[in-house]
Amino acid sequence: MIPFNKPYCSGRELEYIKEVCGSMTMSGNGDFTKRCHAFFEERYGFRKCLLCTSGTDALEMCAMLCELKPGDEVIVPSYTFVSSAIAFLREGAKVVFADSGAMNPNITAETILPHINERTRVIVVVHYAGIACDMDSIMALAEQHNLIVVEDAAHAIDSFYKGRPLGSIGHLAAFSFHETKNINCGEGGMLVVNDERYVRRSEIIWEKGTNRAEFYRGMVNKYGWCDIGSSFLPSEFNAAFLWAQLEQIDDIQGKRKRIWEIYDRTLRGRVEEKGIMLPQIPDYATNNGHMYYLVCPSLAFRTQLMGRLKEQGVQTTFHYIPLHSSEYYKEQFTGAPLVNCDHYGDCLVRLPLYYELTDAEAEKVAQLTLEGVSTCVL
């Protein structure tokens, strides 16, 4: 069986973890954490980076920094992971779900605009599969209506919009280093702060509501409880593991993009006649090799295709159940139908993509997919 995912280890993770074992700081915000912060700030120009224990925690910090009040509304794509919405629900906001665009599962200025009203405070954009939303149009909407933009960049490490790194454009951003992501530490994440207004408070929230980070920098002679917060810092073991991955980021990205290209070279122009849509990358976006997916013409077609690939030893998987139709939220949803989102929920299937997948295995998966498509009934 070719699995859908296999977490990657560079080979130096254990070396760095042993280094942490011999250090004076294991609990977090030590040398490896600082190395990771500096890497992201220098390579991508992020204003402020704070490692977290998960991408969900990073989103929860974003929600806290937005200072939402009862009755405030947050626009979120329905085709995303639950963390994109629940972080804001926990702060007491009302989540308003927007539809995806027709080209790919991202939301667009056109699908956002109908939901903006006097109660709207935040727009959450998700760069699905590492492919950028059209950020100029979304940021223009936000500026016009005085809204905060949060980039959920969980898929989007090392991907760009018009030459600008994803995660550097919105006021705040959240990354994930879960084992399914390009760069991983098992479970981890990162808050990115691009707006100076949120820098100081982000550190306080990160450090359990205290100004401890300022104390360690010698900015204050004692620290205490200043605000709300939680224990969002990962341990140095997580940071050490992540650092080993960051050292290899160019190699990892190059390999993943090569697998993506093998799939695309084999399938594009040969499956569309069956009504299948392949990833669409706009001119303003780049591909970071996070995911290769097909959008089938129907749920029945997808079920057939996944079954045929499983019989041939290839594990594929669908993706999100749209949040507006989830068990938790469906009774609360009263908006207009989210047609594109529902289509992706029923029809999108993802192919295996991980560093240790060989070129020969990728060629095999692509060929078996092509054969499977040819035998599926519309």
Short mmCIF file of C-alpha atoms in Angstrom, two decimals:
data_model
loop_
_atom_site.label_atom_id
_atom_site.label_comp_id
_atom_site.label_asym_id
_atom_site.label_seq_id
_atom_site.Cartn_x
_atom_site.Cartn_y
_atom_site.Cartn_z
CA MET A 1 0.00 0.00 0.00
CA ILE A 2 1.24 3.48 -0.87
CA PRO A 3 -0.02 5.55 2.08
CA PHE A 4 -1.58 8.98 1.72
CA ASN A 5 1.01 10.59 4.00
CA LYS A 6 4.25 9.70 5.72
CA PRO A 7 5.81 12.26 8.10
CA TYR A 8 9.33 13.25 7.10
CA CYS A 9 12.40 13.27 9.33
CA SER A 10 15.58 14.91 8.07
CA GLY A 11 17.87 12.79 10.24
CA ARG A 12 19.06 15.50 12.62
CA GLU A 13 15.94 15.70 14.80
CA LEU A 14 17.27 13.27 17.43
CA GLU A 15 20.63 15.04 17.50
CA TYR A 16 18.97 18.34 18.34
CA ILE A 17 16.57 16.76 20.83
CA LYS A 18 19.59 15.30 22.66
CA GLU A 19 21.06 18.79 22.67
CA VAL A 20 17.94 20.05 24.41
CA CYS A 21 18.25 17.26 27.00
CA GLY A 22 21.66 18.64 27.94
CA SER A 23 20.55 22.25 28.04
CA MET A 24 19.14 24.42 30.81
CA THR A 25 15.88 25.14 28.94
CA MET A 26 13.44 22.43 27.93
CA SER A 27 10.09 24.14 28.55
CA GLY A 28 10.09 26.60 25.65
CA ASN A 29 11.38 29.93 24.37
CA GLY A 30 14.97 28.68 24.49
CA ASP A 31 17.68 28.61 21.85
CA PHE A 32 15.87 26.45 19.28
CA THR A 33 12.68 28.50 19.58
CA LYS A 34 14.69 31.67 18.95
CA ARG A 35 16.43 30.07 15.95
CA CYS A 36 13.05 29.19 14.42
CA HIS A 37 11.66 32.67 15.04
CA ALA A 38 14.71 34.29 13.44
CA PHE A 39 14.52 31.94 10.44
CA PHE A 40 10.95 32.92 9.58
CA GLU A 41 11.41 36.61 10.29
CA GLU A 42 14.56 36.84 8.17
CA ARG A 43 13.59 34.54 5.30
CA TYR A 44 10.02 35.75 4.84
CA GLY A 45 10.03 39.21 6.39
CA PHE A 46 7.36 38.44 8.98
CA ARG A 47 7.16 41.25 11.55
CA LYS A 48 6.88 38.98 14.62
CA CYS A 49 6.80 35.18 14.91
CA LEU A 50 5.75 33.10 17.91
CA LEU A 51 5.89 29.30 17.82
CA CYS A 52 2.78 27.60 19.24
CA THR A 53 1.84 24.06 20.17
CA SER A 54 -0.49 23.84 17.15
CA GLY A 55 -1.95 25.80 14.26
CA THR A 56 -5.20 25.82 16.24
CA ASP A 57 -3.44 27.62 19.09
CA ALA A 58 -2.08 30.17 16.62
CA LEU A 59 -5.62 30.84 15.39
CA GLU A 60 -6.89 31.12 18.96
CA MET A 61 -4.24 33.75 19.62
CA CYS A 62 -5.38 35.58 16.49
CA ALA A 63 -8.93 35.56 17.80
CA MET A 64 -7.83 36.91 21.20
CA LEU A 65 -5.85 39.70 19.56
CA CYS A 66 -8.92 40.76 17.55
CA GLU A 67 -10.70 41.68 20.83
CA LEU A 68 -14.12 40.55 19.63
CA LYS A 69 -17.32 41.50 21.42
CA PRO A 70 -20.75 39.82 21.54
CA GLY A 71 -22.53 40.43 18.25
CA ASP A 72 -19.32 40.84 16.24
CA GLU A 73 -19.16 38.78 13.05
CA VAL A 74 -16.23 36.95 11.47
CA ILE A 75 -16.33 35.81 7.84
CA VAL A 76 -14.76 32.36 7.40
CA PRO A 77 -14.69 29.97 4.44
CA SER A 78 -16.91 26.96 5.01
CA TYR A 79 -14.51 24.67 3.17
CA THR A 80 -11.77 24.56 5.80
CA PHE A 81 -10.75 22.79 8.98
CA VAL A 82 -12.83 23.45 12.08
CA SER A 83 -10.04 25.44 13.78
CA SER A 84 -10.53 28.31 11.32
CA ALA A 85 -13.98 28.90 12.80
CA ILE A 86 -13.92 27.57 16.33
CA ALA A 87 -11.14 29.91 17.45
CA PHE A 88 -13.48 32.86 16.85
CA LEU A 89 -16.60 31.14 18.17
CA ARG A 90 -14.79 30.63 21.48
CA GLU A 91 -14.28 34.39 21.71
CA GLY A 92 -18.05 34.91 21.45
CA ALA A 93 -18.21 36.02 17.83
CA LYS A 94 -20.74 34.92 15.26
CA VAL A 95 -19.13 33.02 12.39
CA VAL A 96 -20.53 33.76 8.94
CA PHE A 97 -19.59 31.18 6.31
CA ALA A 98 -18.59 32.25 2.80
CA ASP A 99 -18.59 30.14 -0.33
CA SER A 100 -15.51 29.02 -2.23
CA GLY A 101 -14.74 30.31 -5.68
CA ALA A 102 -15.31 28.27 -8.83
CA MET A 103 -11.60 28.06 -9.71
CA ASN A 104 -10.42 26.50 -6.43
CA PRO A 105 -11.61 26.07 -2.83
CA ASN A 106 -10.39 29.54 -1.76
CA ILE A 107 -12.82 32.28 -0.86
CA THR A 108 -12.80 35.41 -3.02
CA ALA A 109 -13.70 39.07 -2.66
CA GLU A 110 -16.91 38.25 -4.54
CA THR A 111 -17.94 35.51 -2.10
CA ILE A 112 -16.97 37.64 0.91
CA LEU A 113 -18.65 40.93 -0.04
CA PRO A 114 -22.31 39.89 0.43
CA HIS A 115 -21.59 39.01 4.07
CA ILE A 116 -20.03 42.32 5.11
CA ASN A 117 -22.21 44.51 7.30
CA GLU A 118 -21.85 46.91 10.24
CA ARG A 119 -21.18 43.99 12.61
CA THR A 120 -18.33 42.45 10.58
CA ARG A 121 -14.93 42.71 12.27
CA VAL A 122 -12.67 40.04 10.74
CA ILE A 123 -12.12 38.18 7.47
CA VAL A 124 -10.35 34.81 7.73
CA VAL A 125 -8.77 33.65 4.48
CA VAL A 126 -7.50 30.10 3.99
CA HIS A 127 -4.89 29.52 1.30
CA TYR A 128 -6.13 26.07 0.33
CA ALA A 129 -3.44 23.63 -0.88
CA GLY A 130 -0.89 26.42 -0.47
CA ILE A 131 -2.41 28.37 -3.37
CA ALA A 132 -2.92 32.05 -2.58
CA CYS A 133 -6.27 33.77 -2.33
CA ASP A 134 -6.41 37.01 -4.34
CA MET A 135 -5.10 39.08 -1.46
CA ASP A 136 -5.12 42.50 -3.17
CA SER A 137 -8.87 42.40 -3.66
CA ILE A 138 -9.48 41.02 -0.16
CA MET A 139 -7.19 43.54 1.53
CA ALA A 140 -8.91 46.35 -0.40
CA LEU A 141 -12.26 45.16 0.96
CA ALA A 142 -10.83 45.04 4.46
CA GLU A 143 -9.41 48.55 4.21
CA GLN A 144 -12.67 49.90 2.84
CA HIS A 145 -14.66 48.44 5.75
CA ASN A 146 -11.96 48.74 8.46
CA LEU A 147 -11.67 44.98 8.97
CA ILE A 148 -8.89 42.76 10.32
CA VAL A 149 -7.58 40.09 7.94
CA VAL A 150 -6.32 36.80 9.39
CA GLU A 151 -4.47 34.49 7.02
CA ASP A 152 -4.96 30.82 7.84
CA ALA A 153 -1.73 29.72 6.18
CA ALA A 154 -1.75 26.17 7.54
CA HIS A 155 -1.08 24.79 4.03
CA ALA A 156 0.97 27.71 2.80
CA ILE A 157 4.56 27.53 4.04
CA ASP A 158 6.96 28.84 1.39
CA SER A 159 4.20 29.91 -0.99
CA PHE A 160 3.77 33.38 -2.46
CA TYR A 161 1.30 35.95 -3.77
CA LYS A 162 2.77 38.33 -6.35
CA GLY A 163 6.19 37.68 -4.84
CA ARG A 164 5.03 38.25 -1.24
CA PRO A 165 5.16 35.30 1.19
CA LEU A 166 1.77 34.04 2.29
CA GLY A 167 1.33 34.89 5.94
CA SER A 168 2.97 38.30 5.46
CA ILE A 169 0.01 40.13 3.92
CA GLY A 170 -2.83 40.01 6.46
CA HIS A 171 -2.68 41.73 9.83
CA LEU A 172 -2.23 38.33 11.51
CA ALA A 173 -1.48 34.82 10.26
CA ALA A 174 -1.37 31.25 11.53
CA PHE A 175 0.80 28.38 10.29
CA SER A 176 0.63 24.66 11.09
CA PHE A 177 3.51 22.22 11.55
CA HIS A 178 1.29 19.15 11.94
CA GLU A 179 2.72 15.89 10.62
CA THR A 180 0.67 16.26 7.41
CA LYS A 181 2.29 19.59 6.51
CA ASN A 182 5.37 20.22 4.35
CA ILE A 183 7.43 21.22 7.41
CA ASN A 184 6.45 19.43 10.61
CA CYS A 185 7.32 18.81 14.24
CA GLY A 186 4.61 16.23 14.84
CA GLU A 187 2.22 18.84 16.18
CA GLY A 188 3.02 22.53 16.16
CA GLY A 189 2.16 25.93 14.76
CA MET A 190 3.15 29.57 14.59
CA LEU A 191 1.50 32.94 15.02
CA VAL A 192 2.68 35.68 12.69
CA VAL A 193 2.03 39.31 13.59
CA ASN A 194 2.42 41.78 10.73
CA ASP A 195 0.69 44.76 12.33
CA GLU A 196 2.68 46.64 14.96
CA ARG A 197 -0.50 47.24 17.00
CA TYR A 198 -0.58 43.57 18.04
CA VAL A 199 3.09 42.82 18.68
CA ARG A 200 3.38 43.51 22.41
CA ARG A 201 0.04 41.96 23.34
CA SER A 202 0.78 38.84 21.28
CA GLU A 203 3.79 38.05 23.48
CA ILE A 204 1.74 38.57 26.64
CA ILE A 205 -1.03 36.24 25.44
CA TRP A 206 1.64 33.73 24.37
CA GLU A 207 3.20 33.80 27.86
CA LYS A 208 0.04 32.97 29.85
CA GLY A 209 -1.04 36.61 30.11
CA THR A 210 2.26 37.77 31.64
CA ASN A 211 5.04 40.06 30.46
CA ARG A 212 7.59 37.31 31.05
CA ALA A 213 9.16 37.69 27.59
CA GLU A 214 9.94 41.33 28.34
CA PHE A 215 11.46 40.31 31.66
CA TYR A 216 13.82 37.84 29.98
CA ARG A 217 14.91 40.55 27.53
CA GLY A 218 15.71 42.82 30.48
CA MET A 219 12.99 45.33 29.59
CA VAL A 220 11.32 45.09 33.03
CA ASN A 221 12.76 44.12 36.43
CA LYS A 222 9.90 41.74 37.25
CA TYR A 223 6.99 40.17 35.46
CA GLY A 224 3.38 39.61 36.39
CA TRP A 225 -0.14 38.99 35.17
CA CYS A 226 -1.11 41.64 32.58
CA ASP A 227 -3.83 40.21 30.37
CA ILE A 228 -5.63 37.05 29.29
CA GLY A 229 -3.53 34.32 27.74
CA SER A 230 -2.61 30.67 27.93
CA SER A 231 0.33 28.29 27.71
CA PHE A 232 0.76 28.52 23.95
CA LEU A 233 4.53 27.96 23.88
CA PRO A 234 5.77 24.61 22.58
CA SER A 235 8.60 22.87 24.40
CA GLU A 236 12.15 23.15 23.16
CA PHE A 237 11.87 19.53 21.99
CA ASN A 238 9.25 20.60 19.42
CA ALA A 239 11.35 23.58 18.38
CA ALA A 240 14.47 21.41 18.02
CA PHE A 241 12.59 18.97 15.79
CA LEU A 242 11.26 21.86 13.72
CA TRP A 243 14.71 23.39 13.35
CA ALA A 244 16.02 20.17 11.80
CA GLN A 245 13.24 20.45 9.23
CA LEU A 246 13.84 24.13 8.52
CA GLU A 247 17.48 23.40 7.74
CA GLN A 248 16.21 21.18 4.90
CA ILE A 249 13.32 23.33 3.69
CA ASP A 250 14.66 23.88 0.18
CA ASP A 251 15.29 20.17 -0.32
CA ILE A 252 11.85 19.27 1.08
CA GLN A 253 10.09 21.81 -1.09
CA GLY A 254 11.97 20.79 -4.20
CA LYS A 255 11.05 17.12 -3.74
CA ARG A 256 7.38 17.81 -3.03
CA LYS A 257 7.04 20.08 -6.05
CA ARG A 258 8.66 17.43 -8.25
CA ILE A 259 6.04 14.86 -7.15
CA TRP A 260 3.30 17.43 -7.81
CA GLU A 261 4.68 17.98 -11.32
CA ILE A 262 4.75 14.23 -12.02
CA TYR A 263 1.06 14.01 -11.19
CA ASP A 264 0.21 17.10 -13.18
CA ARG A 265 2.24 16.09 -16.23
CA THR A 266 0.49 12.72 -16.40
CA LEU A 267 -3.06 13.85 -15.67
CA ARG A 268 -3.54 17.31 -17.15
CA GLY A 269 -5.23 17.26 -20.52
CA ARG A 270 -6.23 13.60 -20.08
CA VAL A 271 -8.91 13.57 -17.37
CA GLU A 272 -10.87 16.76 -18.02
CA GLU A 273 -13.05 15.04 -20.63
CA LYS A 274 -14.48 13.03 -17.73
CA GLY A 275 -15.52 16.23 -16.01
CA ILE A 276 -12.57 16.31 -13.60
CA MET A 277 -10.99 19.60 -12.55
CA LEU A 278 -7.32 19.66 -11.58
CA PRO A 279 -5.62 22.30 -9.37
CA GLN A 280 -5.89 25.77 -10.85
CA ILE A 281 -3.00 28.09 -9.95
CA PRO A 282 -3.65 31.74 -10.83
CA ASP A 283 -0.89 33.88 -12.32
CA TYR A 284 -0.54 35.74 -9.02
CA ALA A 285 0.12 32.54 -6.99
CA THR A 286 2.86 29.94 -6.65
CA ASN A 287 2.75 26.21 -5.96
CA ASN A 288 4.44 24.95 -2.76
CA GLY A 289 3.81 21.26 -3.39
CA HIS A 290 1.53 20.86 -0.40
CA MET A 291 -1.25 18.91 -2.09
CA TYR A 292 -2.36 17.44 -5.39
CA TYR A 293 -6.09 17.00 -5.75
CA LEU A 294 -8.76 16.15 -8.31
CA VAL A 295 -12.30 17.50 -8.24
CA CYS A 296 -14.54 14.75 -9.59
CA PRO A 297 -17.86 15.43 -11.35
CA SER A 298 -19.92 13.79 -8.58
CA LEU A 299 -19.76 12.07 -5.21
CA ALA A 300 -20.51 8.72 -6.88
CA PHE A 301 -17.61 9.21 -9.29
CA ARG A 302 -15.23 10.06 -6.43
CA THR A 303 -16.34 6.98 -4.49
CA GLN A 304 -15.64 4.78 -7.51
CA LEU A 305 -12.22 6.33 -8.12
CA MET A 306 -11.09 6.03 -4.50
CA GLY A 307 -12.27 2.42 -4.44
CA ARG A 308 -10.36 1.52 -7.58
CA LEU A 309 -7.16 3.11 -6.30
CA LYS A 310 -7.50 1.33 -2.96
CA GLU A 311 -7.82 -1.99 -4.80
CA GLN A 312 -4.52 -1.16 -6.52
CA GLY A 313 -2.77 -0.37 -3.22
CA VAL A 314 -3.01 3.43 -3.28
CA GLN A 315 -4.49 5.25 -0.30
CA THR A 316 -6.33 8.46 -1.21
CA THR A 317 -8.58 10.63 0.90
CA PHE A 318 -11.21 13.30 0.52
CA HIS A 319 -10.94 16.46 2.59
CA TYR A 320 -13.25 18.74 4.56
CA ILE A 321 -16.89 18.30 5.34
CA PRO A 322 -18.10 21.88 4.82
CA LEU A 323 -18.48 23.51 8.22
CA HIS A 324 -21.90 24.97 7.49
CA SER A 325 -23.25 21.42 7.03
CA SER A 326 -21.34 19.84 9.91
CA GLU A 327 -23.11 18.04 12.74
CA TYR A 328 -22.33 20.90 15.14
CA TYR A 329 -23.42 23.79 12.94
CA LYS A 330 -26.01 22.63 10.39
CA GLU A 331 -29.01 23.52 12.56
CA GLN A 332 -27.63 27.04 13.03
CA PHE A 333 -26.88 27.74 9.37
CA THR A 334 -29.49 29.95 7.75
CA GLY A 335 -27.58 31.47 4.86
CA ALA A 336 -27.88 30.97 1.11
CA PRO A 337 -26.60 27.70 -0.37
CA LEU A 338 -22.81 27.49 -0.66
CA VAL A 339 -22.81 25.70 -3.99
CA ASN A 340 -19.09 25.62 -4.78
CA CYS A 341 -18.18 24.64 -1.23
CA ASP A 342 -20.65 21.74 -1.27
CA HIS A 343 -19.24 20.58 -4.59
CA TYR A 344 -15.69 20.44 -3.20
CA GLY A 345 -16.97 18.64 -0.12
CA ASP A 346 -18.57 15.94 -2.27
CA CYS A 347 -16.07 15.68 -5.08
CA LEU A 348 -12.50 16.56 -4.07
CA VAL A 349 -10.00 13.71 -3.63
CA ARG A 350 -6.32 14.01 -2.68
CA LEU A 351 -3.45 11.87 -3.96
CA PRO A 352 -0.48 10.71 -1.83
CA LEU A 353 2.21 13.37 -1.53
CA TYR A 354 5.14 13.14 0.88
CA TYR A 355 8.91 13.50 0.77
CA GLU A 356 9.78 9.77 0.73
CA LEU A 357 7.44 9.00 -2.16
CA THR A 358 9.79 8.03 -4.97
CA ASP A 359 9.46 9.28 -8.52
CA ALA A 360 8.62 5.74 -9.61
CA GLU A 361 5.87 5.49 -6.99
CA ALA A 362 4.48 8.89 -8.02
CA GLU A 363 4.47 7.76 -11.68
CA LYS A 364 2.63 4.60 -10.61
CA VAL A 365 0.02 6.56 -8.64
CA ALA A 366 -0.50 8.93 -11.55
CA GLN A 367 -0.91 6.09 -14.05
CA LEU A 368 -3.27 4.15 -11.79
CA THR A 369 -5.30 7.32 -11.30
CA LEU A 370 -5.52 7.80 -15.05
CA GLU A 371 -6.63 4.18 -15.48
CA GLY A 372 -9.11 4.49 -12.61
CA VAL A 373 -10.66 7.63 -14.09
CA SER A 374 -11.11 5.89 -17.45
CA THR A 375 -13.16 3.09 -15.84
CA CYS A 376 -15.39 5.25 -13.61
CA VAL A 377 -18.97 5.78 -14.74
CA LEU A 378 -20.28 9.34 -14.98
#
